[in-house]
Short mmCIF file of C-alpha atoms and ligand atoms in Angstrom, two decimals:
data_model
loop_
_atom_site.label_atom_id
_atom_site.label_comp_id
_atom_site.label_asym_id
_atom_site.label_seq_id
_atom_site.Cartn_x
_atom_site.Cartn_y
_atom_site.Cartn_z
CA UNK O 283 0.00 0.00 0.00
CA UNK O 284 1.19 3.37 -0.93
CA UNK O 285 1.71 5.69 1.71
CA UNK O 286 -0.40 8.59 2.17
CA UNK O 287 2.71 10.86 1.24
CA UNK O 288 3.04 8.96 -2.09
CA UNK O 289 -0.48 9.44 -3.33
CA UNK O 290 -0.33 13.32 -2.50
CA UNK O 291 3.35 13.61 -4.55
CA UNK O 292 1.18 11.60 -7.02
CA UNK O 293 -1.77 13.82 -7.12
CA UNK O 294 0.80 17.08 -7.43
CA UNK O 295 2.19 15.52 -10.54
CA UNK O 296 -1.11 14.45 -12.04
CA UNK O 297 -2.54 17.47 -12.18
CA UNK O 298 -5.00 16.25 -9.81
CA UNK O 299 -7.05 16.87 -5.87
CA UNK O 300 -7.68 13.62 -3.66
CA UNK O 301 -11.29 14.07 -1.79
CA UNK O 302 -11.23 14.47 1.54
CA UNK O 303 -14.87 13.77 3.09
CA UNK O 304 -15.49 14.32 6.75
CA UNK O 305 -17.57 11.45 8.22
CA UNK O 306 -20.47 11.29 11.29
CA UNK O 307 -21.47 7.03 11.58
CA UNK O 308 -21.09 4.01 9.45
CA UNK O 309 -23.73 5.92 6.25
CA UNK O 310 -20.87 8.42 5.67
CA UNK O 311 -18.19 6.19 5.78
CA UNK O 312 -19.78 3.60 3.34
CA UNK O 313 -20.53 6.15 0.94
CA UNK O 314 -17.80 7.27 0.74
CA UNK O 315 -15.75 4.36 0.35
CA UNK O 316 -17.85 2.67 -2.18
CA UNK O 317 -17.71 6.14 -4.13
CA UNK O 318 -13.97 5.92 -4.28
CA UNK O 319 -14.12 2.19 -4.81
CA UNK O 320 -16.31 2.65 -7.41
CA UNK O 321 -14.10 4.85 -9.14
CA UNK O 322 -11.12 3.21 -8.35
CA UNK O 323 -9.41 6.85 -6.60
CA UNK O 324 -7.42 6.88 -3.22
CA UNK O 325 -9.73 9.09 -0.52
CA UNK O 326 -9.45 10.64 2.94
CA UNK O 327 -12.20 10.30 5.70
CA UNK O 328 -11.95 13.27 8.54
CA UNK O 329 -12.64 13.15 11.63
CA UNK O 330 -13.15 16.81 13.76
CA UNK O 331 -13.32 16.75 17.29
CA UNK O 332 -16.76 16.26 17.72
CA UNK O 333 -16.98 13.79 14.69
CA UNK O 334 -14.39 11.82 17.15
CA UNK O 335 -16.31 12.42 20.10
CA UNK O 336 -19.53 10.80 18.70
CA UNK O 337 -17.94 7.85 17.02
CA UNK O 338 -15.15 7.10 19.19
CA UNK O 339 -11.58 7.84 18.51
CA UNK O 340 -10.46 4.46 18.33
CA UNK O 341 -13.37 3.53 16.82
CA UNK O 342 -13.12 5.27 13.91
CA UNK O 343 -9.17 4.34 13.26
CA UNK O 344 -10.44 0.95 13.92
CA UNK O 345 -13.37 1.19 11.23
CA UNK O 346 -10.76 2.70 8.44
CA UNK O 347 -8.27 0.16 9.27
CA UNK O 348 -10.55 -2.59 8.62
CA UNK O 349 -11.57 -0.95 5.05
CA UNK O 350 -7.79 -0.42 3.99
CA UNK O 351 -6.87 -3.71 5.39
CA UNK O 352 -9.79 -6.23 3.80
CA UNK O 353 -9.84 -4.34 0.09
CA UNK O 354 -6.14 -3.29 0.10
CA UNK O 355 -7.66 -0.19 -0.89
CA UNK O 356 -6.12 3.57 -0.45
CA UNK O 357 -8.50 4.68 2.47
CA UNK O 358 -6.82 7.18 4.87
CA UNK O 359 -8.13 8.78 7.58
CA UNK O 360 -7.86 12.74 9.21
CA UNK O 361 -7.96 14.06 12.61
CA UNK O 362 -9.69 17.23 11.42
CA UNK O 363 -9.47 20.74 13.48
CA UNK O 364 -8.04 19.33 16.15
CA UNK O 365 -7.95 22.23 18.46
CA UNK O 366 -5.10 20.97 21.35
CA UNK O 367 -2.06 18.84 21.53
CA UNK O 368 -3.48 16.06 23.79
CA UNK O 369 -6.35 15.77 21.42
CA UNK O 370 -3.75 15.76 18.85
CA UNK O 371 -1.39 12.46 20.29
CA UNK O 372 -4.59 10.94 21.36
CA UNK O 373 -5.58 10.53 17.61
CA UNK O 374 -1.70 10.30 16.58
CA UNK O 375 -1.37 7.25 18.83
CA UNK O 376 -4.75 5.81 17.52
CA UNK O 377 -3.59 5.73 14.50
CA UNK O 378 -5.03 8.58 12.58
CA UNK O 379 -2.77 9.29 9.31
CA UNK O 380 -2.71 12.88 9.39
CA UNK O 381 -3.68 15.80 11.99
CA UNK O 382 -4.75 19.19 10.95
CA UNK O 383 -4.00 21.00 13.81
CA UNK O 384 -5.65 24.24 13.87
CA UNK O 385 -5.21 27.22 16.29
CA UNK O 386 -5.40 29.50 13.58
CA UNK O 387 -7.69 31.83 15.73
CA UNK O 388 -4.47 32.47 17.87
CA UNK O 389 -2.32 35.78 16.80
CA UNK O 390 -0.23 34.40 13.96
CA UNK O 391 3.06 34.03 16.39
CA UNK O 392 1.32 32.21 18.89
CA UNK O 393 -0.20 30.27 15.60
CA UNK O 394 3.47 29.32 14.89
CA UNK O 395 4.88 28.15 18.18
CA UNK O 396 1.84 26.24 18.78
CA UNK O 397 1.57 24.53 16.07
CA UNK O 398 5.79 23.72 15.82
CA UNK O 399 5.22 22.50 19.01
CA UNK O 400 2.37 20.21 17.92
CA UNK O 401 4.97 19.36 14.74
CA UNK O 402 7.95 18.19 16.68
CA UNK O 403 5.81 16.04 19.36
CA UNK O 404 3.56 14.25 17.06
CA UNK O 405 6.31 13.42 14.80
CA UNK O 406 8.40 12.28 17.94
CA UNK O 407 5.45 9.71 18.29
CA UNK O 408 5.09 8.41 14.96
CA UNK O 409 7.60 10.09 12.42
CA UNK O 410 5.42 9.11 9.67
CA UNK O 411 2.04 11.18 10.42
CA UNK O 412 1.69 14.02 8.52
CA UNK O 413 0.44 17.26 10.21
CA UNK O 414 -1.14 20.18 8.62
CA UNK O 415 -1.35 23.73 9.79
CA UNK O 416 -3.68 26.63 9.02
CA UNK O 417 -3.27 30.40 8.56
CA UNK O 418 -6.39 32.93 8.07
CA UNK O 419 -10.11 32.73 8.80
CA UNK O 420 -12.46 31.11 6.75
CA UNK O 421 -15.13 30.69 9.61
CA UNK O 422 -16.52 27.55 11.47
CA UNK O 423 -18.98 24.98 11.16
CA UNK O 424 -19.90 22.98 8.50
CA UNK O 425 -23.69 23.68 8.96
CA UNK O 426 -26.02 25.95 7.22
CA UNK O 427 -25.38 29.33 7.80
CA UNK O 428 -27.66 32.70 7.13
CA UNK O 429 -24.54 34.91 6.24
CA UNK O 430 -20.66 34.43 5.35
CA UNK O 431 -17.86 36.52 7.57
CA UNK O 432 -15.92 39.01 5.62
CA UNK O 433 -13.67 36.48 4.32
CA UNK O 434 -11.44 39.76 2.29
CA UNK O 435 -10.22 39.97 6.26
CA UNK O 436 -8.82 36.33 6.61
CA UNK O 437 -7.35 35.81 3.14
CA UNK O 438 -3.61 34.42 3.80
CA UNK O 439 -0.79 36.23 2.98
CA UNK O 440 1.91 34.38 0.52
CA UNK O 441 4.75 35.89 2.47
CA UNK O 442 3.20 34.46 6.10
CA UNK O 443 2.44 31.58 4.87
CA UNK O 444 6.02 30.68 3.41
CA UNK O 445 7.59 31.60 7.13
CA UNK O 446 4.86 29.64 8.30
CA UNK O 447 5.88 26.50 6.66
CA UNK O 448 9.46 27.38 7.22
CA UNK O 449 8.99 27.55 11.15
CA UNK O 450 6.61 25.11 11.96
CA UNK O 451 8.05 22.17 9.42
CA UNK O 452 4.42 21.64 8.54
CA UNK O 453 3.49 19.09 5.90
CA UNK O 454 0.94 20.85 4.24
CA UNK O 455 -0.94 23.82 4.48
CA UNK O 456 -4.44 25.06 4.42
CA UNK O 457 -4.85 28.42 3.56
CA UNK O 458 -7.72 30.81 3.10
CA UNK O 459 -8.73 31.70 -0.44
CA UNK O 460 -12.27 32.69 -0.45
CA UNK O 461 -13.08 29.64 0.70
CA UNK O 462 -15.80 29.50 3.90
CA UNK O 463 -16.87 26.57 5.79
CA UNK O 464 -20.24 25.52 5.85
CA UNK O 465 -22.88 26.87 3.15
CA UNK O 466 -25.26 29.92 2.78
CA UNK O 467 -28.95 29.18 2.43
CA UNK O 468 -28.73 30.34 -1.15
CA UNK O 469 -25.97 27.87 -1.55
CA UNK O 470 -28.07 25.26 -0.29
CA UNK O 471 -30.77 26.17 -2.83
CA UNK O 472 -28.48 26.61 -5.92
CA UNK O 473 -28.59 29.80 -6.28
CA UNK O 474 -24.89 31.08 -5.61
CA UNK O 475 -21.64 28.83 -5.35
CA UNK O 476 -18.43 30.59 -3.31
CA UNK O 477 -16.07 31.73 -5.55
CA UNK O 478 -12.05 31.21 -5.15
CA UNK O 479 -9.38 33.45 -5.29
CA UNK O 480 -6.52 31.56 -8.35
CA UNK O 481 -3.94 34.26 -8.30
CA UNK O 482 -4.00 33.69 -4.63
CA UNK O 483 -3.54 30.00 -4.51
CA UNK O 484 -0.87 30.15 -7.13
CA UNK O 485 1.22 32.67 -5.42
CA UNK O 486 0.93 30.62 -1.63
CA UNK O 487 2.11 27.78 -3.82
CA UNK O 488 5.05 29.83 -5.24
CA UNK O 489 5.99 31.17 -2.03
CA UNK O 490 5.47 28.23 0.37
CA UNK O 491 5.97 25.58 -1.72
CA UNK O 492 3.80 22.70 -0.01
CA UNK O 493 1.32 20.87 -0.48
CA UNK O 494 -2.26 22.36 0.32
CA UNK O 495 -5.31 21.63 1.09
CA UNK O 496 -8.43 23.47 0.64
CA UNK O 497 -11.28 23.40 3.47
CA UNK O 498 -14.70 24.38 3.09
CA UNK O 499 -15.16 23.37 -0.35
CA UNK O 500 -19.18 22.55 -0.10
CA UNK O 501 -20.87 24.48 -2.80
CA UNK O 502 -17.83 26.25 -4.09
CA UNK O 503 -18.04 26.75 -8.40
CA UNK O 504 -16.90 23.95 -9.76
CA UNK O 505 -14.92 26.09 -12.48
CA UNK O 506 -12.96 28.00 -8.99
CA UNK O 507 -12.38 24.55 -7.88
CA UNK O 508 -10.66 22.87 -10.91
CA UNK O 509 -8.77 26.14 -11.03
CA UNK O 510 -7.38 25.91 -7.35
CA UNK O 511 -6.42 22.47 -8.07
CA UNK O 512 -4.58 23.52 -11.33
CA UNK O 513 -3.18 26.39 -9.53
CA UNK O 514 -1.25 23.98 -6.21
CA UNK O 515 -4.12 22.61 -4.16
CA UNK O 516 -3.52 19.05 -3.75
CA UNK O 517 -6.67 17.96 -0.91
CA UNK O 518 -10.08 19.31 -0.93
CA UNK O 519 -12.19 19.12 1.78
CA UNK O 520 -16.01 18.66 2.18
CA UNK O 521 -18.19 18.44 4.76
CA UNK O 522 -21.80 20.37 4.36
CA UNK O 523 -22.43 18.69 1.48
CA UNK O 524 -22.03 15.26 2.78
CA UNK O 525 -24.33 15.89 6.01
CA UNK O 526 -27.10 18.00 3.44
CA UNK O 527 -27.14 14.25 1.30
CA UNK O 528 -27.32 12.39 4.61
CA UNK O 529 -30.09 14.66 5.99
CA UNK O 530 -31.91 14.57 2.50
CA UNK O 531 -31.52 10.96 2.24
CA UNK O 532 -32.95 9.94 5.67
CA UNK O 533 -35.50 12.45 5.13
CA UNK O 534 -36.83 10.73 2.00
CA UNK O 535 -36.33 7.43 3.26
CA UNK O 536 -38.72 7.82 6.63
CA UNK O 537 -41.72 9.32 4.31
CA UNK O 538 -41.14 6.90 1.80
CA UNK O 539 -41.56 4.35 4.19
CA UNK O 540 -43.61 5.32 7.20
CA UNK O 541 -43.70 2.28 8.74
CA UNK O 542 -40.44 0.41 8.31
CA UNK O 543 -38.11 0.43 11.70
CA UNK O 544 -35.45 -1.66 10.20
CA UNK O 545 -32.14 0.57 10.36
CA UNK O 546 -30.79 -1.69 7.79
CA UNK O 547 -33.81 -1.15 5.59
CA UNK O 548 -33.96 2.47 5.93
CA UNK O 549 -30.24 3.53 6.21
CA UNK O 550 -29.03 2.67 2.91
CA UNK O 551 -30.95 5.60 0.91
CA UNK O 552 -29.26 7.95 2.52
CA UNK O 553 -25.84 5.83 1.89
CA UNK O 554 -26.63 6.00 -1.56
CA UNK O 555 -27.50 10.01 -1.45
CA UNK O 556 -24.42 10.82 0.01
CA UNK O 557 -22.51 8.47 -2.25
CA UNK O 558 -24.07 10.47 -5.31
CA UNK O 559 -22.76 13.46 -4.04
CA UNK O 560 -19.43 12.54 -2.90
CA UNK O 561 -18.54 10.37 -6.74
CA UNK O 562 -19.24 14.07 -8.13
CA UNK O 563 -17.21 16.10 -6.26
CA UNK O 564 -14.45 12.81 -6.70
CA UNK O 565 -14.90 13.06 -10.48
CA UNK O 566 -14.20 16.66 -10.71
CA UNK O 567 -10.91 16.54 -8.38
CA UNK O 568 -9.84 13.65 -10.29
CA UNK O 569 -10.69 15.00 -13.84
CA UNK O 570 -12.66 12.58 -14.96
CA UNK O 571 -9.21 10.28 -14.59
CA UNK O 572 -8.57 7.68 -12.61
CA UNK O 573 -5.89 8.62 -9.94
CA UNK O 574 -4.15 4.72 -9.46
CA UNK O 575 -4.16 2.00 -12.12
CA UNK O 576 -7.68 -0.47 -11.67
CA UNK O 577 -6.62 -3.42 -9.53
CA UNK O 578 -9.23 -4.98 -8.36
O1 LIG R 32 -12.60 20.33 7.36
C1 LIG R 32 -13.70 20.24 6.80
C2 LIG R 32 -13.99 21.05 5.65
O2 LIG R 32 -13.20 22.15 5.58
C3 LIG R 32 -15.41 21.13 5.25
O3 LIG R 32 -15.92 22.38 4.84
O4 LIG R 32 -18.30 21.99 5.33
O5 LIG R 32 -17.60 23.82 3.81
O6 LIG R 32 -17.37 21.46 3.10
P1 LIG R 32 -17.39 22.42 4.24
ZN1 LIG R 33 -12.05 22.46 7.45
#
């Protein structure tokens, strides 16, 4: 099995964004492995803090683990916004693959020697996790939200971000580039899509020269999004979307069938809702390619 290293330098020389797709229960995470399985691409599952909390730290790891392990199959999984270093080793030593550690709300020299800190003890613990930091605001919660921050405020500066990187010996970076998390209500009903800022990506990629990852990519323009990845963003990360399909699905499922109480009978419509939504937003970051040769 590759390593989860590998299949980013990969992705960078492809052209190409692996999916990262945060996960709540067992509907989330079978959608979104059969959507990658399906089309035969290498994905990431997150887990934030409270995604962790729900399901069980170990749990989780545990759940992944047994995906990669029976299909051989490039499943990795994320300890997403993780807010504190013992939250941080607790999913490092449960064998998460990769920590985004995010104080980012902390003044950006406080961001630094936090998250160096975070750096040199997780990699003392397992030298092979990779940790990502994260400079300027793009907001909180992946939920529905009536109005978007003034993201012009947060945007991340090239120049930071390369001493950034240089300081903290991050392994990737997520920056803020118009992107938001959660979605607008007129997201949710189609009727505007966030918009990226390129130039901006491409000159954090010039300057800081690392791989990067772009959060709160529900209901961004799919033309701003194949233009980020073009421009050095390497992950993309969705959340709102997934839990809108799982919400929708459910939904549908109960009045379709008023009576049923069979979890097994009921539960996979919304697999299969989220599962349409995630092989989209795959496709796209993939180009319509497939990202590793068909093995199985
Ligand atoms: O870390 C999770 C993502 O950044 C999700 O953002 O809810 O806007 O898709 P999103
Ligand atoms: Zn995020």
């Amino acid at each position: 099995m590759e390593t989860l290293r590998k299949i980013l330098e990969q992705a960078e020389t492809n052209g190409v964004a692996i999916g990262h797709f945060n996960i709540s229960d067992l509907v989330t995470l079978k959608a979104v492995f059969e959507a990658a399985r399906d089309l035969n691409v290498p994905v990431i599952v997150g887990a934030s803090e409270g995604e962790r909390q729900f399901m069980g730290v170990r749990q989780v790891s545990a759940l992944v683990k047994s995906l990669r392990e029976e299909y051989d199959f490039p499943i990795f999984l994320n300890a997403d916004h993780t807010h504190s270093l013992p939250s941080a080793i607790e999913a490092a030593k449960a064998g998460y693959d990769w920590i985004v550690f995010d104080v980012s709300t902390l003044p950006f020299e406080e961001n630094i020697r936090q998250t160096k800190a975070a750096v040199e003890a997780l990699k003392g613990l397992r030298p092979d996790i990779l940790v990502e930091g994260e400079i300027g605001d793009i907001g909180s919660g992946s939920e529905i939200h009536d109005a978007a921050p003034d993201l012009k405020k947060g945007l991340t500066n090239p120049a930071e971000a390369k001493q950034f990187v240089e300081e903290t010996r991050v392994d990737t970076l997520a920056p803020a580039v118009g992107n938001m998390h959660g979605m607008l209500k007129s997201m949710v009903a189609g009727d505007t899509r966030k918009r990226l800022d390129i130039k901006l990506v491409r000159a954090i990629k010039a300057e800081a020269r690392i791989f990067m990852t772009l959060h709160g990519a529900s209901g961004t323009d799919d033309d701003d999004l194949r233009g980020a990845i073009e421009a050095g963003i390497t992950v993309v990360h969705i959340n709102t979307e997934v839990r809108l399909a799982w919400r929708r699905g459910l939904d549908s499922a109960l009045v379709k069938q008023p009576d049923e109480i069979v979890p097994y009978k009921i539960l996979p419509h919304a697999v299969d809702s989220v599962k349409r939504v995630v092989a989209a937003r795959l496709a796209l970051f993939s180009g319509g390619r497939r990202a590793r040769p068909a093995s199985h």
